[in-house]
Short mmCIF file of C-alpha atoms in Angstrom, two decimals:
data_model
loop_
_atom_site.label_atom_id
_atom_site.label_comp_id
_atom_site.label_asym_id
_atom_site.label_seq_id
_atom_site.Cartn_x
_atom_site.Cartn_y
_atom_site.Cartn_z
CA GLN W 1 0.11 0.09 0.08
CA VAL W 2 1.28 3.42 -0.83
CA GLN W 3 -0.59 7.02 -0.28
CA LEU W 4 0.39 10.16 -2.02
CA VAL W 5 0.13 13.67 -0.86
CA GLU W 6 0.84 16.40 -3.28
CA SER W 7 2.03 19.87 -2.72
CA GLY W 8 3.20 23.11 -3.36
CA GLY W 9 0.21 24.14 -5.79
CA GLY W 10 -1.13 27.57 -6.31
CA LEU W 11 -1.68 30.94 -8.70
CA VAL W 12 1.48 32.15 -10.73
CA GLN W 13 1.77 34.42 -13.66
CA ALA W 14 2.27 32.99 -17.05
CA GLY W 15 5.66 32.41 -17.63
CA GLY W 16 6.58 31.79 -14.28
CA SER W 17 7.94 28.54 -12.14
CA LEU W 18 6.42 26.23 -9.75
CA ARG W 19 7.39 23.12 -8.33
CA LEU W 20 5.47 20.55 -7.08
CA SER W 21 5.75 17.32 -4.71
CA CYS W 22 4.59 14.04 -4.20
CA ALA W 23 5.57 12.64 -0.68
CA ALA W 24 5.35 8.92 -0.61
CA SER W 25 4.61 6.93 1.79
CA GLY W 26 5.12 2.79 2.17
CA ARG W 27 8.66 0.94 2.15
CA THR W 28 8.67 -0.11 -1.08
CA PHE W 29 8.67 3.56 -2.37
CA SER W 30 11.76 2.73 -4.55
CA THR W 31 9.84 0.01 -6.80
CA TYR W 32 7.50 1.64 -7.84
CA ALA W 33 7.56 3.74 -11.50
CA MET W 34 6.23 7.67 -10.76
CA GLY W 35 4.03 9.66 -12.98
CA TRP W 36 2.88 13.58 -13.19
CA PHE W 37 -0.76 13.41 -14.60
CA ARG W 38 -3.34 17.08 -14.51
CA GLN W 39 -6.56 17.16 -15.68
CA ALA W 40 -8.07 20.55 -16.60
CA PRO W 41 -12.05 21.37 -16.51
CA GLY W 42 -14.03 19.26 -18.71
CA LYS W 43 -10.86 17.34 -19.93
CA GLU W 44 -10.39 14.03 -19.40
CA ARG W 45 -6.63 13.18 -17.06
CA GLU W 46 -4.08 13.25 -19.18
CA PHE W 47 -0.44 12.15 -18.63
CA VAL W 48 2.38 14.85 -17.87
CA ALA W 49 5.97 13.14 -16.77
CA ALA W 50 7.14 9.88 -15.63
CA ILE W 51 10.26 8.68 -13.90
CA THR W 52 10.99 4.71 -13.67
CA TRP W 53 12.12 3.36 -10.06
CA SER W 54 15.96 1.72 -11.53
CA SER W 55 17.37 3.50 -13.98
CA GLY W 56 15.28 7.58 -13.43
CA ASN W 57 14.39 8.02 -17.00
CA THR W 58 11.92 10.00 -17.66
CA TYR W 59 9.17 10.76 -19.91
CA TYR W 60 7.05 13.63 -21.21
CA ALA W 61 4.22 14.78 -22.83
CA ASP W 62 4.96 17.14 -25.96
CA SER W 63 2.80 19.78 -24.49
CA VAL W 64 5.66 20.23 -21.22
CA LYS W 65 8.91 18.45 -23.06
CA GLY W 66 11.51 20.98 -22.35
CA ARG W 67 9.74 23.34 -19.30
CA PHE W 68 8.84 20.20 -17.23
CA THR W 69 11.53 17.93 -15.16
CA ILE W 70 10.34 14.96 -13.13
CA SER W 71 12.40 13.56 -10.48
CA ARG W 72 12.54 11.70 -7.55
CA ASP W 73 14.80 10.81 -4.34
CA ASN W 74 14.06 7.24 -2.92
CA ALA W 75 15.62 7.86 -0.13
CA LYS W 76 13.48 10.20 1.01
CA ASN W 77 10.31 9.00 -0.87
CA THR W 78 9.12 11.66 -2.75
CA VAL W 79 9.58 12.49 -6.62
CA SER W 80 9.04 16.43 -7.90
CA LEU W 81 8.06 17.66 -10.74
CA GLN W 82 9.41 21.29 -11.40
CA MET W 83 7.40 23.15 -13.87
CA ASN W 84 8.94 26.50 -15.91
CA SER W 85 7.75 28.28 -18.37
CA LEU W 86 4.13 28.01 -17.82
CA LYS W 87 1.10 28.59 -19.90
CA PRO W 88 -1.99 29.77 -19.63
CA GLU W 89 -2.93 26.08 -20.93
CA ASP W 90 -0.57 24.36 -17.64
CA THR W 91 -3.72 25.15 -15.37
CA ALA W 92 -5.33 22.02 -13.73
CA VAL W 93 -5.21 20.17 -10.62
CA TYR W 94 -2.01 17.76 -10.69
CA TYR W 95 -2.41 14.25 -9.55
CA CYS W 96 1.06 12.10 -8.46
CA ALA W 97 0.76 8.35 -9.57
CA ALA W 98 2.28 5.04 -8.62
CA ALA W 99 2.73 2.04 -10.98
CA ARG W 100 3.79 -1.43 -8.88
CA SER W 101 6.71 -3.69 -11.26
CA SER W 102 8.79 -5.83 -10.91
CA SER W 103 10.87 -4.19 -14.21
CA GLY W 104 12.98 -0.90 -12.96
CA SER W 105 13.10 0.11 -16.21
CA TYR W 106 9.16 0.48 -16.13
CA TYR W 107 6.62 3.55 -16.98
CA ALA W 108 3.48 4.45 -18.17
CA VAL W 109 1.50 7.27 -19.88
CA SER W 110 -2.07 5.68 -19.29
CA THR W 111 -4.12 6.00 -16.12
CA ARG W 112 -4.67 2.42 -15.58
CA ARG W 113 -1.37 1.47 -15.17
CA TYR W 114 -1.20 2.96 -12.27
CA ASP W 115 -2.15 1.76 -8.58
CA TYR W 116 -2.39 4.75 -6.00
CA TRP W 117 -3.47 7.81 -6.45
CA GLY W 118 -3.03 11.27 -4.56
CA GLN W 119 -5.84 13.57 -4.37
CA GLY W 120 -4.29 16.74 -6.75
CA THR W 121 -3.20 19.88 -5.97
CA GLN W 122 -4.22 22.73 -7.98
CA VAL W 123 -2.03 24.63 -10.17
CA THR W 124 -3.67 27.83 -11.99
CA VAL W 125 -1.40 30.05 -14.81
CA SER W 126 -2.85 33.35 -15.04
CA SER W 127 -1.89 35.08 -18.57
#
């Protein structure tokens, strides 16, 4: 069982930056692939970024590539999302998610592949 709690959301002007954090409970955090998703009003939840648990490889949606950076600290049971050059279209509730896998190189972009979810944190980017 893994519990996830996001923090760091808020209101920022276009072009600004925010750093989201996700704190995870559970002794096996280091064996979970982690992901960030977001959901804007009236839209489906969409993939933002993912990171594997062993190799630390990262993957991004095209819409955030070059602006967002996902990272993890297995010793502290945390995963972060650094968001730079924010745009109004980045406005959404951002969710942290964990996916069990025996493979250290596993990652997923589908919500169905994730086993645990946080409660979400609101990010609002004003123009």
